[in-house]
XYZ file of C-alpha atoms in Angstrom:
435
model
C 31.398 36.150 -20.845
C 27.607 35.742 -20.759
C 26.079 33.908 -23.685
C 24.042 35.963 -26.159
C 21.476 34.273 -28.383
C 21.616 34.936 -32.112
C 18.133 36.433 -32.084
C 19.290 39.051 -29.557
C 22.400 40.184 -31.450
C 20.779 43.322 -32.978
C 20.553 44.840 -29.495
C 24.319 44.323 -28.989
C 25.755 46.206 -31.968
C 29.352 47.337 -31.446
C 29.614 45.181 -28.320
C 31.870 42.219 -27.699
C 29.784 39.156 -26.975
C 29.947 35.346 -26.977
C 27.654 33.045 -28.951
C 27.334 29.299 -28.391
C 26.208 27.035 -31.177
C 27.091 24.733 -34.058
C 29.042 25.305 -37.227
C 26.427 25.419 -39.971
C 28.611 26.033 -43.030
C 32.157 27.142 -43.786
C 33.298 29.181 -46.780
C 37.083 29.388 -46.531
C 38.534 31.733 -49.157
C 42.145 32.663 -49.794
C 41.944 35.898 -47.806
C 38.722 35.632 -45.847
C 36.928 33.014 -43.803
C 33.119 33.143 -43.643
C 31.521 30.844 -41.105
C 27.813 30.535 -40.327
C 27.104 29.642 -36.721
C 23.690 28.382 -35.669
C 21.964 28.271 -32.312
C 18.337 27.373 -31.648
C 17.231 30.940 -32.421
C 18.935 31.536 -35.780
C 22.081 31.933 -37.873
C 24.856 34.516 -37.695
C 27.798 35.110 -40.014
C 31.263 35.160 -38.472
C 33.762 36.974 -40.731
C 37.511 36.623 -40.256
C 40.368 38.097 -42.299
C 43.183 35.586 -42.421
C 46.239 36.646 -40.427
C 48.674 34.018 -41.644
C 51.114 32.074 -39.499
C 50.263 32.220 -35.801
C 46.611 33.220 -36.399
C 44.787 30.929 -33.953
C 41.329 31.874 -35.249
C 42.334 31.061 -38.835
C 43.755 27.740 -37.697
C 40.607 26.902 -35.712
C 38.350 27.571 -38.697
C 40.612 25.483 -40.926
C 40.308 22.405 -38.739
C 36.714 22.727 -37.507
C 34.000 20.679 -39.223
C 30.313 21.275 -39.880
C 28.094 20.566 -36.835
C 30.960 20.980 -34.372
C 29.879 22.691 -31.148
C 31.692 26.001 -30.669
C 31.884 29.139 -28.560
C 32.816 32.278 -30.445
C 33.631 35.607 -28.849
C 33.757 38.709 -30.990
C 32.396 42.146 -31.822
C 28.968 42.564 -33.371
C 29.159 44.984 -36.294
C 26.633 46.184 -38.829
C 27.103 45.170 -42.451
C 24.206 45.809 -44.868
C 25.713 43.343 -47.359
C 25.113 40.448 -44.948
C 21.720 38.889 -45.622
C 21.413 37.483 -42.107
C 20.072 40.560 -40.358
C 22.608 42.991 -41.742
C 25.219 42.207 -39.117
C 28.164 39.922 -38.514
C 30.597 38.965 -35.800
C 34.297 39.794 -36.064
C 35.828 37.023 -33.957
C 38.348 37.553 -31.171
C 38.495 33.936 -30.007
C 37.150 30.575 -31.165
C 36.728 27.582 -28.874
C 35.908 24.215 -30.409
C 33.940 22.701 -27.553
C 33.176 19.378 -29.251
C 34.263 18.527 -32.795
C 31.966 16.715 -35.199
C 33.158 13.811 -37.299
C 33.752 15.066 -40.852
C 31.184 12.894 -42.638
C 27.623 13.390 -41.410
C 25.292 10.378 -41.700
C 22.351 12.467 -42.989
C 21.563 15.696 -44.781
C 18.407 17.474 -45.964
C 18.105 15.078 -48.915
C 18.212 11.888 -46.813
C 15.087 9.710 -46.677
C 12.835 9.888 -43.634
C 13.646 6.462 -42.170
C 17.359 7.197 -42.089
C 16.717 10.665 -40.695
C 14.698 9.076 -37.895
C 17.708 6.850 -37.135
C 19.716 10.036 -36.547
C 16.877 12.115 -35.110
C 19.074 14.286 -32.873
C 20.959 15.511 -35.951
C 17.774 15.900 -37.980
C 16.198 18.172 -35.364
C 19.157 20.550 -35.533
C 17.728 21.780 -38.834
C 15.773 25.028 -38.242
C 12.633 23.650 -39.894
C 12.600 20.621 -37.608
C 13.344 22.711 -34.544
C 10.406 24.928 -35.484
C 8.070 21.926 -35.207
C 8.692 21.692 -31.481
C 8.545 25.434 -30.928
C 5.086 25.316 -32.515
C 4.170 22.313 -30.369
C 5.129 24.270 -27.250
C 2.927 27.184 -28.309
C 0.037 24.810 -29.064
C 0.189 23.305 -25.584
C 0.561 26.705 -23.913
C -2.520 27.975 -25.735
C -4.485 24.906 -24.690
C -3.530 25.487 -21.085
C -4.507 29.154 -21.403
C -8.035 28.199 -22.420
C -8.466 25.421 -19.885
C -7.152 27.627 -17.072
C -9.500 30.460 -18.039
C -12.445 28.054 -18.109
C -11.728 26.476 -14.730
C -10.274 23.111 -15.715
C -8.173 21.010 -13.358
C -5.164 19.399 -15.013
C -4.647 15.805 -13.930
C -2.089 13.107 -14.723
C -3.782 9.740 -15.011
C -2.053 6.346 -14.675
C -0.579 4.758 -17.764
C -0.333 1.330 -16.133
C -3.728 -0.310 -15.771
C -4.888 -3.514 -14.119
C -7.508 -4.107 -16.823
C -7.456 -3.200 -20.486
C -9.124 0.144 -21.133
C -12.093 0.638 -23.442
C -12.679 -2.400 -25.666
C -9.662 -4.344 -24.444
C -8.330 -4.731 -27.977
C -5.002 -3.448 -29.269
C -3.346 -3.088 -25.867
C 0.252 -3.629 -24.824
C 0.715 -6.151 -22.031
C 3.413 -5.512 -19.435
C 4.855 -7.831 -16.791
C 3.929 -6.266 -13.476
C 5.390 -8.195 -10.560
C 3.213 -11.336 -10.333
C 0.475 -10.185 -12.708
C -0.150 -8.594 -16.097
C -0.638 -4.855 -16.519
C -1.665 -2.915 -19.609
C -0.457 0.365 -21.073
C -3.340 2.818 -21.192
C -5.031 3.273 -24.557
C -6.799 6.337 -23.227
C -7.358 8.228 -19.964
C -11.091 7.933 -20.663
C -12.130 5.940 -17.599
C -9.953 8.042 -15.286
C -11.360 11.282 -16.664
C -14.845 10.049 -15.893
C -13.722 8.956 -12.436
C -12.584 12.546 -11.824
C -16.001 13.812 -12.902
C -17.618 11.371 -10.463
C -15.218 12.703 -7.820
C -16.739 16.164 -8.192
C -14.058 17.803 -10.355
C -16.155 19.799 -12.817
C -13.694 20.011 -15.702
C -10.658 17.817 -16.323
C -7.756 18.277 -18.738
C -4.687 16.217 -19.562
C -1.859 16.174 -22.091
C -0.132 12.808 -21.879
C 1.061 9.624 -23.575
C -1.340 7.132 -25.138
C -0.459 3.605 -26.261
C -2.135 1.646 -29.061
C -0.946 -1.795 -30.137
C -2.099 -1.247 -33.709
C -0.022 -2.860 -36.486
C -0.719 0.205 -38.595
C 1.743 1.773 -41.012
C -0.248 4.811 -42.129
C 1.038 8.364 -42.068
C -1.213 9.257 -39.124
C -0.782 6.333 -36.722
C 1.768 5.601 -33.999
C 1.979 3.036 -31.233
C 2.753 5.790 -28.718
C 1.468 9.308 -29.172
C 0.501 12.357 -27.165
C -3.186 12.752 -26.454
C -5.031 15.876 -25.411
C -8.046 14.932 -23.312
C -10.798 16.971 -21.700
C -13.976 16.114 -19.821
C -16.735 18.521 -18.762
C -19.405 17.907 -16.104
C -22.975 19.226 -15.907
C -23.258 19.694 -19.661
C -26.612 20.275 -21.321
C -25.601 18.171 -24.301
C -22.760 17.195 -26.607
C -22.955 20.652 -28.179
C -21.235 22.012 -25.044
C -18.231 19.787 -25.765
C -18.010 20.813 -29.424
C -18.291 24.497 -28.511
C -15.438 24.087 -26.043
C -13.250 22.507 -28.715
C -13.994 25.363 -31.097
C -12.787 27.873 -28.521
C -9.732 25.741 -27.794
C -8.629 25.346 -31.413
C -9.317 28.937 -32.352
C -7.033 30.117 -29.527
C -4.377 27.579 -30.525
C -4.315 28.788 -34.122
C -4.358 32.434 -33.051
C -1.299 31.943 -30.856
C 0.564 29.903 -33.466
C -0.168 32.510 -36.127
C 1.041 35.344 -33.877
C 4.279 33.664 -32.824
C 5.235 31.456 -35.761
C 3.093 32.357 -38.771
C 5.916 33.850 -40.855
C 8.360 31.078 -39.945
C 5.824 28.372 -40.823
C 5.287 29.956 -44.227
C 9.047 30.283 -44.766
C 9.947 26.710 -43.820
C 6.830 24.748 -44.774
C 4.943 26.968 -47.218
C 1.841 26.668 -45.012
C -0.623 29.400 -44.051
C -2.115 29.336 -40.561
C -5.844 30.008 -40.990
C -7.719 31.151 -37.868
C -11.144 29.510 -38.115
C -14.469 31.274 -37.772
C -16.929 29.938 -35.211
C -19.068 27.946 -35.165
C -17.515 25.146 -37.197
C -19.814 23.376 -39.686
C -21.724 20.367 -38.348
C -23.236 17.434 -40.217
C -24.838 14.240 -38.942
C -23.358 10.941 -40.002
C -26.572 10.054 -41.835
C -26.427 13.276 -43.858
C -22.706 12.830 -44.450
C -23.257 9.341 -45.868
C -26.026 10.619 -48.134
C -23.841 13.465 -49.389
C -20.890 11.165 -50.025
C -22.889 8.448 -51.776
C -24.178 11.067 -54.201
C -20.540 11.442 -55.342
C -20.112 7.695 -55.928
C -18.434 6.868 -52.613
C -19.848 3.624 -51.145
C -22.223 3.237 -54.076
C -23.548 -0.041 -52.613
C -24.557 1.719 -49.386
C -22.928 -0.829 -47.080
C -20.760 1.428 -44.910
C -22.001 2.940 -41.661
C -18.744 4.781 -40.836
C -16.264 6.947 -42.705
C -13.066 5.517 -44.111
C -10.071 7.777 -44.868
C -11.313 8.393 -48.415
C -14.728 9.354 -47.053
C -13.171 11.745 -44.564
C -11.172 13.444 -47.315
C -14.142 13.729 -49.662
C -16.492 15.003 -46.970
C -14.016 17.658 -45.860
C -13.562 18.770 -49.459
C -17.321 19.033 -49.967
C -17.822 21.028 -46.762
C -14.885 23.299 -47.605
C -16.391 23.943 -51.033
C -19.785 24.767 -49.511
C -18.653 26.798 -46.488
C -15.007 27.768 -47.010
C -14.230 26.118 -43.663
C -11.332 23.716 -43.016
C -13.089 22.022 -40.073
C -16.265 19.959 -39.855
C -17.918 18.121 -36.967
C -19.513 14.812 -37.963
C -22.167 13.973 -35.348
C -24.594 11.239 -34.305
C -22.471 8.199 -35.132
C -24.304 4.844 -35.110
C -24.242 3.072 -31.748
C -22.815 0.027 -33.543
C -19.488 1.803 -34.218
C -19.142 3.673 -30.912
C -18.103 2.498 -27.418
C -20.714 1.280 -24.960
C -20.329 4.366 -22.750
C -21.519 6.876 -25.385
C -24.947 8.285 -24.581
C -27.798 7.436 -26.926
C -30.474 10.115 -27.463
C -34.056 9.393 -26.438
C -35.364 10.246 -29.913
C -33.131 7.695 -31.678
C -31.287 5.081 -29.592
C -29.643 3.650 -32.726
C -27.218 6.582 -32.759
C -24.983 8.247 -30.165
C -24.435 11.802 -29.007
C -20.920 11.646 -30.350
C -18.740 13.366 -32.919
C -15.524 13.290 -34.870
C -13.790 16.528 -35.819
C -12.211 16.464 -39.286
C -9.562 18.984 -40.267
C -8.294 19.112 -43.846
C -9.723 15.671 -44.459
C -8.307 13.881 -41.414
C -9.969 13.013 -38.119
C -8.174 14.733 -35.240
C -10.731 14.366 -32.437
C -13.316 11.941 -31.170
C -15.772 13.149 -28.541
C -19.151 12.429 -27.036
C -21.594 12.925 -24.244
C -21.155 9.949 -21.914
C -23.863 7.768 -20.489
C -23.919 8.675 -16.789
C -26.701 6.319 -15.620
C -25.473 3.057 -14.139
C -28.267 0.797 -15.362
C -28.017 2.040 -18.933
C -24.246 1.637 -18.935
C -24.599 -1.968 -17.827
C -27.261 -2.630 -20.453
C -25.221 -1.070 -23.257
C -22.120 -3.028 -22.264
C -24.073 -6.284 -22.276
C -25.595 -5.369 -25.628
C -22.063 -5.260 -27.056
C -21.269 -8.649 -25.518
C -18.889 -7.229 -22.913
C -18.070 -8.837 -19.581
C -18.679 -6.095 -17.023
C -16.780 -7.764 -14.169
C -13.339 -6.445 -15.253
C -14.938 -2.989 -15.539
C -16.241 -2.949 -11.961
C -13.798 -0.233 -10.844
C -15.014 2.002 -13.640
C -18.708 1.175 -13.348
C -18.698 1.811 -9.592
C -18.193 5.497 -10.401
C -21.783 5.618 -11.637
C -23.471 4.005 -8.617
C -23.407 7.033 -6.338
C -24.596 10.000 -8.364
C -22.657 11.097 -11.456
C -23.577 14.283 -13.353
C -24.193 14.477 -17.093
C -20.816 14.896 -18.733
C -18.912 14.654 -21.982
C -15.471 15.103 -23.381
C -12.990 14.621 -26.172
C -9.673 13.127 -27.098
C -7.446 14.919 -29.615
C -4.235 13.671 -31.232
C -1.519 16.283 -30.796
C 0.641 14.804 -33.568
C -2.159 14.900 -36.120
C -2.906 18.489 -35.176
C 0.728 19.493 -35.721
C 1.017 17.496 -38.955
C -1.977 19.288 -40.464
C -1.022 22.669 -39.056
C 2.366 22.494 -40.794
C 1.062 20.779 -43.950
C 3.378 17.814 -43.431
C 2.682 14.399 -44.887
C 3.330 12.180 -41.877
C 3.054 12.201 -38.099
C 6.646 10.962 -37.959
C 7.890 14.448 -38.869
C 6.186 16.054 -35.865
C 7.051 13.419 -33.252
C 10.255 13.875 -31.269
C 11.063 10.148 -31.248
C 8.495 8.196 -33.232
C 7.284 4.776 -32.125
C 5.671 2.400 -34.626
C 5.372 -1.355 -35.183
C 8.965 -1.566 -36.423
C 10.573 1.323 -34.552
C 11.735 1.314 -30.936
C 14.990 3.187 -31.571
C 16.494 5.631 -30.952
């Protein structure tokens, strides 16, 4: 018999169907057996009146354990007393496809580290499964926007012959008779695509950072969302694109999962108004120092406390959860960020903060070969290993800019969770390579 998903059972009232799933809970009374069966779409109650000796269904429910995989065939009947949709299944046959050991290694009260050890069991919980349903919707919405706006989706190499960006915090890999590096970013390849005449580039893919960081928002492998746009008039074009992207993402998530997110996580999905607030780094530092942050005036970048305080101040002033921080000092930005003619000490770059955490870094790139070389030398960089990248700017490259967004941070904040580990299928950190 064809499988019917739990979510579709209301359209099969008074029909005999088969559901596949896991035993969620068993309540075995003297006369009745009540069993909740769970598939990836929901829970259904299976109700069986004991038949005594020779009752195969009664015997199956007596020996089955929680989290066993089962197939249950029965009639769908309405019952207003059943809280799960006002219906239940009266079973006609029960097949225990794969029994579970009686003692589970984790439950909903288990600490996060142990739950990560048994991640496949942890994700069976509806709240954890919802995380990845939301992630799917987020990525679909991103692809909607990029497709509508004429982006080409590329898949850039993750094995590199030279270390990307600064060369720091990279993983080295044995590669035949030489050393390769896991890509920290698709940045150079995105710009190569722009130089190749592809106007707009988009990628969702893995990123590797050899950071010995143990914070709630860092991982050694994470999923990055990257975009690059050619022929821009300025960095404002990049920020405007991200506004459109994130607004669509939150619209789609609200439409498809808003109620479930509130039920499981107590979070409200707020669809942001456009444009998002913007503040220069200089103004942000002034505003923060007035509150006592960095009272000595020695910082030229935001630390996590500064990000949280600035977001709170902007939210209080504007009611907005997002804020773009712009014009970062050239001293704290990569050599390839464009510096404006009116103030070469800063860059045409930005960070996007959401709920006090940075989720995006973006910028207009320097597209002129001579200036790129000069800015690299200014930072003490050897340009010879970067020849493959720098060659892209020798034969006519348009003005362009782009962004890199952390998918895990976006999901963590969207669901009001405290750590990126909860929204990563299999988390990788300094001390975790398993499962």
